[in-house]
Coordinates of C-alpha atoms in Angstrom, one line a residue:
X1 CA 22.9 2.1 -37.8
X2 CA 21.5 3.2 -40.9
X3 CA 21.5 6.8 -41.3
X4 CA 17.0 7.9 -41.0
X5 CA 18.0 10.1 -44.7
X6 CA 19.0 7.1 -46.7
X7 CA 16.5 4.9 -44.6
X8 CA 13.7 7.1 -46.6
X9 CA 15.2 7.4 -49.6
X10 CA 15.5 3.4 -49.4
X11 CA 11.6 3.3 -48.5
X12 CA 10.7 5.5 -51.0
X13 CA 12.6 3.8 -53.5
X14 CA 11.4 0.1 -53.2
X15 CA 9.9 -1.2 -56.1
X16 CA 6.2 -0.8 -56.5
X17 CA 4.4 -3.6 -58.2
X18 CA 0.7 -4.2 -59.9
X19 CA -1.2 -4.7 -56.7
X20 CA 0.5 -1.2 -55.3
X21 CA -2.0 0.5 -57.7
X22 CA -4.8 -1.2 -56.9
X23 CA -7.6 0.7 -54.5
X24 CA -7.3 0.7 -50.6
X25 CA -10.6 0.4 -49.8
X26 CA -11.8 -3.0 -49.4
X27 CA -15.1 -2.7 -51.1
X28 CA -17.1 0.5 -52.7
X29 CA -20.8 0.6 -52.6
X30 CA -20.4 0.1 -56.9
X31 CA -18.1 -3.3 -55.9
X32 CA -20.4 -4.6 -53.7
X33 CA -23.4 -4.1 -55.9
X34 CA -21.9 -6.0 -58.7
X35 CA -20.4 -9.2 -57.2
X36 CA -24.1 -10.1 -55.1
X37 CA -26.5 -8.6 -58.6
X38 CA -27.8 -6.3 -55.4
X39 CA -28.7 -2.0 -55.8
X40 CA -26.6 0.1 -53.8
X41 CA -28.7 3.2 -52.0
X42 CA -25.9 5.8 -52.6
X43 CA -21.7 6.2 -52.8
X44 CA -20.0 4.3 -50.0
X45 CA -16.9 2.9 -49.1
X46 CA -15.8 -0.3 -46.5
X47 CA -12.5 -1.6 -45.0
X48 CA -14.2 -4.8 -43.7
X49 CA -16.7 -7.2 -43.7
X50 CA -18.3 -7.8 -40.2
X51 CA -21.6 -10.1 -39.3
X52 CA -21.7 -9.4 -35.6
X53 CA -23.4 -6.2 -35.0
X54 CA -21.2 -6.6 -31.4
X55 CA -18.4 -6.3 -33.0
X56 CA -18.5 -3.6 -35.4
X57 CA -15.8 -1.1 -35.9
X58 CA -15.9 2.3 -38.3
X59 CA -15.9 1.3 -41.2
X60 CA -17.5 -1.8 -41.4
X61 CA -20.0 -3.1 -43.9
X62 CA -22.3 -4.9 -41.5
X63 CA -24.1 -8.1 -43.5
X64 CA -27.6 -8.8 -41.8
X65 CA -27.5 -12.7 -41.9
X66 CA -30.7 -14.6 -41.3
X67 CA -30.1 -17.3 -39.0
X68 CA -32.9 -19.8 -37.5
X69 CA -33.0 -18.1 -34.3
X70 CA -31.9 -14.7 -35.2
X71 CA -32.2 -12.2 -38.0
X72 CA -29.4 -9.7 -38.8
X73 CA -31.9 -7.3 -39.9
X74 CA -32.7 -6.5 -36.1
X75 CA -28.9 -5.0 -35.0
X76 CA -29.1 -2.4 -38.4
X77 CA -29.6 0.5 -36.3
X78 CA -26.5 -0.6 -33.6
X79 CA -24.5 -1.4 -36.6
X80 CA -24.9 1.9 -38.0
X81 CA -24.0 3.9 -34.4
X82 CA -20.9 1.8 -34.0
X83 CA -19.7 3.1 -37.2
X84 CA -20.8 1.0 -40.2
X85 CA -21.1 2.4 -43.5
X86 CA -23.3 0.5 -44.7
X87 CA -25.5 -2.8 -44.7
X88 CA -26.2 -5.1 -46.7
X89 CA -29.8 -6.1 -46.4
X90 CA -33.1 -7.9 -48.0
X91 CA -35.2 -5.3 -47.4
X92 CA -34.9 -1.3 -47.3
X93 CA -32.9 0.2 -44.2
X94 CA -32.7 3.6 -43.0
X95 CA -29.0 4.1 -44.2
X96 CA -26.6 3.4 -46.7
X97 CA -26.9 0.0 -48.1
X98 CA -27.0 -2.4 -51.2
X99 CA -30.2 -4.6 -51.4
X100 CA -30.2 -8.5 -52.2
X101 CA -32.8 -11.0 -52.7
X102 CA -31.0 -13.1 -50.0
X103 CA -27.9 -11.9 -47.7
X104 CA -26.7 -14.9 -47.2
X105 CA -26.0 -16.1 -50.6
X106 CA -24.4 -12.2 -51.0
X107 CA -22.3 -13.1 -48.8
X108 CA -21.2 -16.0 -50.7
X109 CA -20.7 -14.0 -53.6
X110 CA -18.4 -10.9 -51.9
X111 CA -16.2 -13.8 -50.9
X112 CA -16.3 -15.3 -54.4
X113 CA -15.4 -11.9 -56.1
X114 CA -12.8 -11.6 -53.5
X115 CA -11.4 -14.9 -54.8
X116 CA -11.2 -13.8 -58.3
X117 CA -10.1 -10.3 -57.8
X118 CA -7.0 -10.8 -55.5
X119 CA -3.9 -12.3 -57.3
X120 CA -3.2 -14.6 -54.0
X121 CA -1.9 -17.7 -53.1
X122 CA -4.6 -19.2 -51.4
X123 CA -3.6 -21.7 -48.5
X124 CA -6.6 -23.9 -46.5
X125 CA -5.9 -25.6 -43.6
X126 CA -7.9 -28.1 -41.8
X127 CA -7.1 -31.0 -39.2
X128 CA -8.2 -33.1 -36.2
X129 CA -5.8 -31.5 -34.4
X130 CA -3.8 -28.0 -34.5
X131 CA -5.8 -26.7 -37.5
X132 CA -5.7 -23.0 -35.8
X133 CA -2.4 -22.7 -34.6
X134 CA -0.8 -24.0 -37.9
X135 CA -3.1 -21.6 -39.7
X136 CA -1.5 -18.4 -38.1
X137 CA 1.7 -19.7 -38.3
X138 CA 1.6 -20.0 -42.0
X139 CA 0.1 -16.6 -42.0
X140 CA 2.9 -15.0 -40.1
X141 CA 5.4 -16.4 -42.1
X142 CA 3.9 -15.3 -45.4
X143 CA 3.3 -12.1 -44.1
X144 CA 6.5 -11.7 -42.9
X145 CA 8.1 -12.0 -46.5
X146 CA 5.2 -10.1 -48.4
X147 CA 5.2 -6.9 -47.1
X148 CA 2.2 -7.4 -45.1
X149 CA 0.1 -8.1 -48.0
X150 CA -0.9 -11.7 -46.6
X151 CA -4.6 -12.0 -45.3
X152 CA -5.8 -15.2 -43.0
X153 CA -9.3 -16.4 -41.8
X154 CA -9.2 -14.7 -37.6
X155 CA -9.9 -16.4 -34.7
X156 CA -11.8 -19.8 -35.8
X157 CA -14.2 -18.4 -38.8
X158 CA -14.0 -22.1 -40.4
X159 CA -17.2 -23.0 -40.7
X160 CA -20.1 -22.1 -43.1
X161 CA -20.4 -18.3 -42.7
X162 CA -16.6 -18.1 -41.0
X163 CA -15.1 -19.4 -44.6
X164 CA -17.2 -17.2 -47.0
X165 CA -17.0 -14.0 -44.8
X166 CA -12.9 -14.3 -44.6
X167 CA -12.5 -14.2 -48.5
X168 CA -14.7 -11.1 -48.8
X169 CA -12.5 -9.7 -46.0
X170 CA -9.2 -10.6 -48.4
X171 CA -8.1 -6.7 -50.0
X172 CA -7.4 -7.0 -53.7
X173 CA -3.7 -6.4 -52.8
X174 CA -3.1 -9.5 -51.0
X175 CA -0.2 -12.0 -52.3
X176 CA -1.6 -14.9 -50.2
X177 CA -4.7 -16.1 -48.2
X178 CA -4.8 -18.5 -45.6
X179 CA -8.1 -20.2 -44.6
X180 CA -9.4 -22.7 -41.9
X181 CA -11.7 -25.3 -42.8
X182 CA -13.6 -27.4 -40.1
X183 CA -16.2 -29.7 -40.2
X184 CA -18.4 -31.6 -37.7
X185 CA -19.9 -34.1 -40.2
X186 CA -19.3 -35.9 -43.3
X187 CA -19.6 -33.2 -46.6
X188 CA -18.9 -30.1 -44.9
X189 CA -15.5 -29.1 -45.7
X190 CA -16.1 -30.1 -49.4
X191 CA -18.3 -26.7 -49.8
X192 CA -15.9 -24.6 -47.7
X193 CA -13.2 -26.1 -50.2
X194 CA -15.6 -24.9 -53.4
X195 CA -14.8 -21.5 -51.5
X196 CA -11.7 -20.9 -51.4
X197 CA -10.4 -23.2 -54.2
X198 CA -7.3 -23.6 -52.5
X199 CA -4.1 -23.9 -54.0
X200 CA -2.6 -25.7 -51.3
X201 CA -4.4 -27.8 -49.0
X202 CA -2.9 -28.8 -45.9
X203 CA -3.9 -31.8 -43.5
X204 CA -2.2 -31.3 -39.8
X205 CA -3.1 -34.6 -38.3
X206 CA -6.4 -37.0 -38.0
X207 CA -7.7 -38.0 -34.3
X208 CA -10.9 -39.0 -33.0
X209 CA -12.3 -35.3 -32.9
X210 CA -16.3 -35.7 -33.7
X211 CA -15.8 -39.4 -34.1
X212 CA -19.4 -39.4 -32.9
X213 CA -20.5 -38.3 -35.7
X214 CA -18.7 -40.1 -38.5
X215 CA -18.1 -43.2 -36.6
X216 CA -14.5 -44.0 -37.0
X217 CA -10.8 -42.8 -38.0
X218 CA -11.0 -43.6 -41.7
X219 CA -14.3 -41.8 -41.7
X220 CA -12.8 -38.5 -40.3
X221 CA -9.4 -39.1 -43.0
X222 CA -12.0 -38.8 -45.9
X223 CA -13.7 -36.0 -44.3
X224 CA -10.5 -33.8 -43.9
X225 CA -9.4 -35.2 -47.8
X226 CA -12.5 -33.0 -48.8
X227 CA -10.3 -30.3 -48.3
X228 CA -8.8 -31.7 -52.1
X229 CA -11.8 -31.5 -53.8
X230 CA -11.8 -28.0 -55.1
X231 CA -8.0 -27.7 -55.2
X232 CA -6.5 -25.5 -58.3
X233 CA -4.9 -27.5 -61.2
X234 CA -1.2 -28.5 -60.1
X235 CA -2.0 -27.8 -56.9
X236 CA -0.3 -29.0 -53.8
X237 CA -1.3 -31.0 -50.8
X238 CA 0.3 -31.2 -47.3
X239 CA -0.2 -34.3 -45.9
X240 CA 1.2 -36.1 -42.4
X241 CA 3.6 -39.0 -43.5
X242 CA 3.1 -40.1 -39.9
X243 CA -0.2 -41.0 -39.8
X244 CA -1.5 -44.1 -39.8
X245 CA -4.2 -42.9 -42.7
X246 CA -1.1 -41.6 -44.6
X247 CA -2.3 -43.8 -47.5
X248 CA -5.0 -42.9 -47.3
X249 CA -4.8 -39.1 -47.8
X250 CA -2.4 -39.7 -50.6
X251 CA -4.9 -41.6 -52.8
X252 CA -7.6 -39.0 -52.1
X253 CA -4.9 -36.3 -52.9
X254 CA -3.6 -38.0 -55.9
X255 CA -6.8 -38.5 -57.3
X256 CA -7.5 -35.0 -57.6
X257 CA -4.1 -34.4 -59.2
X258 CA -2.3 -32.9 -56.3
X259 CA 1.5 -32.7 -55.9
X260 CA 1.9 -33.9 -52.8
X261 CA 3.9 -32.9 -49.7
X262 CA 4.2 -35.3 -47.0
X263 CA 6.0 -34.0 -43.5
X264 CA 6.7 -35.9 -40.6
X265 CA 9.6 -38.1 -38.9
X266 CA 9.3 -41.2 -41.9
X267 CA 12.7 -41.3 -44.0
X268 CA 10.3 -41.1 -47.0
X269 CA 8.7 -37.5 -45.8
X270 CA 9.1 -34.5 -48.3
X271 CA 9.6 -32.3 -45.2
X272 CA 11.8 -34.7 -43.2
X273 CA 12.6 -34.2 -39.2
X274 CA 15.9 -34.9 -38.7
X275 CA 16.2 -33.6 -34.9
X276 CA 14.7 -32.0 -32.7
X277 CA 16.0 -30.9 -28.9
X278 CA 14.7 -28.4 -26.2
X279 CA 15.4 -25.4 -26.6
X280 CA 15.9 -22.6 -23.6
X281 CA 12.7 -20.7 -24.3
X282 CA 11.1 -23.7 -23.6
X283 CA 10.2 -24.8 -27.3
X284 CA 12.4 -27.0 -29.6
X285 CA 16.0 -26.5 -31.8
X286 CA 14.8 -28.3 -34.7
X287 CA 16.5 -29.6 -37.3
X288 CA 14.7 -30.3 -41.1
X289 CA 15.4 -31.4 -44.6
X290 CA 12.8 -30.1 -47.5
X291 CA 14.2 -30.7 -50.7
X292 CA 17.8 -30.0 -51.7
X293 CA 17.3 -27.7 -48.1
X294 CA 18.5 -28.3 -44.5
X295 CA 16.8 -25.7 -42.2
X296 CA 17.6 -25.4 -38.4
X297 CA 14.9 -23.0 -36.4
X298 CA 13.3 -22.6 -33.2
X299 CA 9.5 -23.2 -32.3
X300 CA 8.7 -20.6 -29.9
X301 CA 5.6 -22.9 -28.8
X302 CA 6.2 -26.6 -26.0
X303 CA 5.8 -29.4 -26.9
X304 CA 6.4 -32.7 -29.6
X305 CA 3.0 -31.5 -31.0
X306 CA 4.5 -28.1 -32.4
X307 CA 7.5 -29.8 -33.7
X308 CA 5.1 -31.4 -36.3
X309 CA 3.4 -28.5 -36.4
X310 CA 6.3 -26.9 -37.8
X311 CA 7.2 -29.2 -40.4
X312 CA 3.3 -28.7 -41.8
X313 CA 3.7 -24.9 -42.3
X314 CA 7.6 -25.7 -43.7
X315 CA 5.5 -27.5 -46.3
X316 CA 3.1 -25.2 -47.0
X317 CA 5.1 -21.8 -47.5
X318 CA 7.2 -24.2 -49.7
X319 CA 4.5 -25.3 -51.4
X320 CA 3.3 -21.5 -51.6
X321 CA 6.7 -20.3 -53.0
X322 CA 7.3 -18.2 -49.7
X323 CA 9.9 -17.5 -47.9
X324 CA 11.5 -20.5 -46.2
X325 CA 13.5 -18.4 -43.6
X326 CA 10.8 -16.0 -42.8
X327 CA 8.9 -18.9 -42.1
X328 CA 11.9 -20.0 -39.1
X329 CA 11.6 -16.6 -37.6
X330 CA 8.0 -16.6 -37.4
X331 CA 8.0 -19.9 -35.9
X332 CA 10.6 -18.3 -33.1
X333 CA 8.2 -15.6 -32.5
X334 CA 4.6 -17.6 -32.3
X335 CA 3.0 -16.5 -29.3
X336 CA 0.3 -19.0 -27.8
X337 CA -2.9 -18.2 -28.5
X338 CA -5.9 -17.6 -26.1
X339 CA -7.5 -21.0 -25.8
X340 CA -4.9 -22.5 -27.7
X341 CA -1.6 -22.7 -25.4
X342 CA -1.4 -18.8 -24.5
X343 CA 0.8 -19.0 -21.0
X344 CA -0.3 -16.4 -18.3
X345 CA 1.5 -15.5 -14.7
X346 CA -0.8 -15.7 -12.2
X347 CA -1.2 -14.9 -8.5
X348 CA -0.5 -17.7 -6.1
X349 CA 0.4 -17.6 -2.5
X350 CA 4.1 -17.0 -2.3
X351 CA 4.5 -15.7 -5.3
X352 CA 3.4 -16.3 -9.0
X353 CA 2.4 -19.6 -10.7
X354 CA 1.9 -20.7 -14.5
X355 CA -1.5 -21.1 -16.1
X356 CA -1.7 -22.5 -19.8
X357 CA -4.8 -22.1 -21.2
X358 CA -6.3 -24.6 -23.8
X359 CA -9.8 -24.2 -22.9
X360 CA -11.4 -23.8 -26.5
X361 CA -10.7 -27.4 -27.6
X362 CA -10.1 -31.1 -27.1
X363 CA -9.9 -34.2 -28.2
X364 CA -7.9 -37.3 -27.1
X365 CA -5.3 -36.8 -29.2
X366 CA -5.0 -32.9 -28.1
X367 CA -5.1 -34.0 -24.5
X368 CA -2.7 -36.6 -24.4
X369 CA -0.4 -33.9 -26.2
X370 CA -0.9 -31.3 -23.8
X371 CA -0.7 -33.4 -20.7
X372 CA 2.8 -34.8 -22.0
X373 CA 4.4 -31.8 -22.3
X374 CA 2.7 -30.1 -18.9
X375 CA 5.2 -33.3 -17.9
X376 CA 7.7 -31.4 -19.1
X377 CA 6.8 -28.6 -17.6
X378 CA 9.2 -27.5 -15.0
X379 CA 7.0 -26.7 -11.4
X380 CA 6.7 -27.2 -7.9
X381 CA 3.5 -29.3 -8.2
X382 CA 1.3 -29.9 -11.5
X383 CA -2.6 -29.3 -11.5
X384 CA -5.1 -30.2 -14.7
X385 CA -8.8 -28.9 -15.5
X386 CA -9.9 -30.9 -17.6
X387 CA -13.3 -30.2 -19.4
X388 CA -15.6 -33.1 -21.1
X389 CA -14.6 -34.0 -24.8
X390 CA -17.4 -34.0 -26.7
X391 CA -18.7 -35.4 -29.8
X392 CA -17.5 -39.0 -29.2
X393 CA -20.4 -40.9 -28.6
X394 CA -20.2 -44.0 -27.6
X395 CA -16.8 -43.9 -27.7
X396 CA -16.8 -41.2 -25.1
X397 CA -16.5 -43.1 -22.3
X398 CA -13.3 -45.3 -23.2
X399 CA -11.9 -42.4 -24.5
X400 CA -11.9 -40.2 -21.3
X401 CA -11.5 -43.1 -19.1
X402 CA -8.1 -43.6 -20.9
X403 CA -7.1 -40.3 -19.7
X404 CA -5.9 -41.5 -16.5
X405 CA -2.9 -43.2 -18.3
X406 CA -1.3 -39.8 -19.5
X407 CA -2.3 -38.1 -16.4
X408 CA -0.2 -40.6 -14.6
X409 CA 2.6 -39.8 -17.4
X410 CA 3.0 -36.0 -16.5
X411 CA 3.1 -36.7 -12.6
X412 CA -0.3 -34.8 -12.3
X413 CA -0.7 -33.6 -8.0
X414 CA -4.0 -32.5 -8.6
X415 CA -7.1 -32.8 -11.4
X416 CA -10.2 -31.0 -11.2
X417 CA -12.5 -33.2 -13.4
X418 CA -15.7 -30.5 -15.3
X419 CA -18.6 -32.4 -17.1
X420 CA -20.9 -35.0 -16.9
X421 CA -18.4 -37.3 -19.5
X422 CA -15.3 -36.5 -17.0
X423 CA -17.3 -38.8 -14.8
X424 CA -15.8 -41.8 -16.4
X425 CA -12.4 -40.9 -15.8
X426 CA -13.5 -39.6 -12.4
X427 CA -15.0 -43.0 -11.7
X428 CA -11.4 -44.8 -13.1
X429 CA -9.3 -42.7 -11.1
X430 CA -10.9 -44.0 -7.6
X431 CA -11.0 -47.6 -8.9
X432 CA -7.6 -47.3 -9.4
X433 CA -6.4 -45.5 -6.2
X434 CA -2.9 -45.4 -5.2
X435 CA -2.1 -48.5 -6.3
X436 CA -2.3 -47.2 -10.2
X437 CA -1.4 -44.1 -9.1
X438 CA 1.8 -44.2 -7.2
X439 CA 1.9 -41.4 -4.7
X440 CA -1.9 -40.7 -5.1
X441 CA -3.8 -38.8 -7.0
X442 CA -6.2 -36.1 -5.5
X443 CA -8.8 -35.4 -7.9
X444 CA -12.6 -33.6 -7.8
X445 CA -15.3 -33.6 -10.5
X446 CA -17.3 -30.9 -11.0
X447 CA -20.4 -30.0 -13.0
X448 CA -19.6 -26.7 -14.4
X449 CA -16.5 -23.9 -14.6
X450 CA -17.9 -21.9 -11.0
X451 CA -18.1 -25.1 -9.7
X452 CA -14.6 -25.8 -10.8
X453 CA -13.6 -22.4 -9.8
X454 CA -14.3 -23.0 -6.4
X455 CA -12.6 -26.8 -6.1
X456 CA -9.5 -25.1 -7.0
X457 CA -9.6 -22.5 -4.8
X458 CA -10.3 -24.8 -2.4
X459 CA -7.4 -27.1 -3.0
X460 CA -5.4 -23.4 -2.7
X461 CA -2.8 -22.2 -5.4
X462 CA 0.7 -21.7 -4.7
X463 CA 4.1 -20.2 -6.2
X464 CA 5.3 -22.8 -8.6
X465 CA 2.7 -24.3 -9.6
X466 CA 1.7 -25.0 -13.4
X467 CA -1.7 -25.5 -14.1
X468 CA -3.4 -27.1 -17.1
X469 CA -7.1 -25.7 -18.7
X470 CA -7.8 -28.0 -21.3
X471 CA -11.6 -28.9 -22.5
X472 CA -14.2 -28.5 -25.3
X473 CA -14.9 -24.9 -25.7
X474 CA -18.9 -25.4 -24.5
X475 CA -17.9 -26.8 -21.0
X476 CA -17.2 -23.0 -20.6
X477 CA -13.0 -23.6 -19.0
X478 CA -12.6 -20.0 -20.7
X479 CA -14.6 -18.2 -17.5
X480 CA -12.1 -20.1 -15.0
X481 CA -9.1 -18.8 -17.0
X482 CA -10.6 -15.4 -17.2
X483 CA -11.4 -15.9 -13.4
X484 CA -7.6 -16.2 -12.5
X485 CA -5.9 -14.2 -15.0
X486 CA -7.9 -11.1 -14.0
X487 CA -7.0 -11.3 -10.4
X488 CA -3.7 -8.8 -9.6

């Protein structure tokens, strides 16, 4: 035990650096004024950035963004009595605030002269599948071994005001930024990219997620290599040697220059998986080569998925000159995320059963995932709700009809079918009867999360079970978890 005396003579004595001088606050009113070319109305200071008048906190600058349907302008006054600061506004408030031809663009600007003011690695992250989850992990492990001077995009700000409003939330002090990047069409992540410039740009996988849209697999793979676009000379990309647009990726990556990183199973991956077994927590012992490096670690989080998940943020804290074994322990200590694989007791007759909740995305790669490791979930009986994928188009039907295969896989009792395009599965399921399905099936569809509430009350919970939420996050699966896991 170290003695508390020479624990603060040890804390007082570690070495400061540049960015240890640099100014707490996140912005002053004099800051903010001269990255957007705006007038400040007095002295002011902020510790964030917020655009939701709903979720303002003391302290933070509130940005009135003009939307189609809304106008920012309209929550000044709430802003201000939850304890903003100031505003940033195109037209004269009642308050504190700096005034901008257009709030939007200022917004754009704050996150530029964020960029250029922190001395940070910056990190973005985008993917079909496990873009989110990857993105936290890489943030943990960074900030792990940085004395908490790492900064990361929350929740899923990865679209066209989520990206810019993260960089002007980055503190000058920060040694590394990680950013998610999502798209639904063709072109978008190229302008999130011009954002954040990245240093490294990692690719976690490429499925059929808004396939509707683009039209086909190699259509998504050059919309994710976007992410390359705007990457910083001698950069680094992290790419999935698995995937069968592997080639793909590397040509776009190489023809921006980028020093690639590929991770994966293939003998030819940078970051090479050489094992991987269960491990008693219920995640994986795995077992990696990066470099001259042989790394052994646990992934806290189920499932074959997280195992390459793992070997993606391996690559990028490598790539990021981080701290390889911080990035193992974080990796140990992931917790699932709401939406994203968080793992709640609930109450069940007898006793307690498992919910995993993955109601804020999916696409048929995601669910296929998810539904083979609920297989190797241990429980009495095994229950899905399974929300509509969207944004497949006409391949919607094929897709969700082919369902029924991995559903069969994990020994599914029970499926409670939500959404009009569950209706093909639905429809495959009681073609098929018993005679696909072994011991048989039960299944319901549903139009809507009360609905499904109900069928899955009626079918009646019990100790042991393990349930599975999985669907797009506008079929709404997020009230029926909330349902359950507020019940004592």
């Amino acid at each position: 035990m170290i003695a508390p005396a020479f624990a603060s003579k040890a804390i007082l004595s570690w070495p400061r650096t540049k960015r240890d001088a640099l100014p707490l606050a996140l912005w002053t009113a004099q800051e903010i004024a001269a990255a957007t070319g705006g007038v400040a109305s007095g002295d002011f200071q902020c510790a964030n950035v917020e655009m939701d008048s709903r979720d303002v906190r003391p302290g933070d600058l509130f940005v009135a963004l003009k939307g189609e349907a809304m106008d920012g302008h309209r929550f000044v006054e709430k802003a201000f009595a939850a304890g903003a600061p100031a505003a940033l506004v195109d037209r004269p408030v009642d308050g504190p605030h700096v005034l901008v031809k257009d709030t939007t663009e200022a917004l754009h600007a704050l996150a530029h002269a964020a960029r250029e003011r922190a001395d940070a690695v910056r990190i973005g992250v985008t993917g079909s599948v496990g873009k989110t989850g990857v993105k936290e992990a890489i943030f943990a492990a960074l900030e792990r071994s940085s004395r908490g001077q790492a900064h990361r995009s929350v929740r899923s700000y990865n679209n066209h005001v989520g990206v810019p409003l993260s960089l002007a939330r980055m503190p000058a002090r920060s040694t590394y930024g990680v950013f998610e990047m999502g798209m639904n069409n063709a072109g978008e992540i190229s302008v999130l990219t011009e954002h954040v410039r990245p240093h490294v740009a990692v690719i976690t996988t490429i499925a059929p997620a808004h396939i509707e849209n683009l039209g086909s697999i190699e259509a998504i793979a050059d919309a994710k290599a976007e992410i390359f676009a705007a990457l910083e000379p001698g950069g680094a990309a992290v790419i999935p040697a698995d995937s069968p647009q592997y080639g793909q990726l590397l040509a776009a990556a190489e023809a921006k220059g980028a020093r690639v990183l590929s991770f994966g199973r293939s003998p030819e991956a940078n970051v090479r998986l050489l094992d991987a077994i269960p491990a008693a927590n219920g995640g994986s012992l795995v077992t990696a080569q990066i470099a001259d490096r042989r790394l052994c670690y646990t992934v806290a989080e189920p499932g074959e998925h997280w195992v390459s998940n793992s070997l993606a943020v391996l690559g990028a804290v490598y790539a990021a000159g981080g701290d390889l074994g911080a990035a193992g322990l974080a990796l140990a200590e992931l917790g699932g995320l709401k939406g994203r694989g968080a793992r709640h007791q609930i109450s069940a007759a007898g006793g307690k059963a498992l919910l995993i909740d993955e109601s804020y995305n999916a696409n048929p790669a995601s669910m296929r995932a998810t539904l083979r490791q609920l297989g190797h979930t241990p429980s009495t009986r095994r229950i899905v709700v399974l929300g509509s994928m969207k944004e497949l188009g006409d391949f919607g039907p094929d897709f969700h009809a082919q369902l029924a295969e991995p559903i069969l896989e994990a020994q599914v009792d029970h499926a409670v079918l939500v959404g009009e395009e569950m209706l093909a599965l639905a429809r495959h399921l009681g073609k098929q009867g018993e005679a696909m399905l072994g011991k048989g099936l039960s299944f319901a569809h549903c139009d809507g999360p009360a609905e499904a509430i109900a069928a899955l009350q009626e079918y009646g919970l019990a100790a042991g079970d393990a349930i599975l939420v999985k669907g797009s996050n506008s079929v709404g699966l997020g009230k029926l978890v909330d349902h359950f896991t507020s019940r004592v």
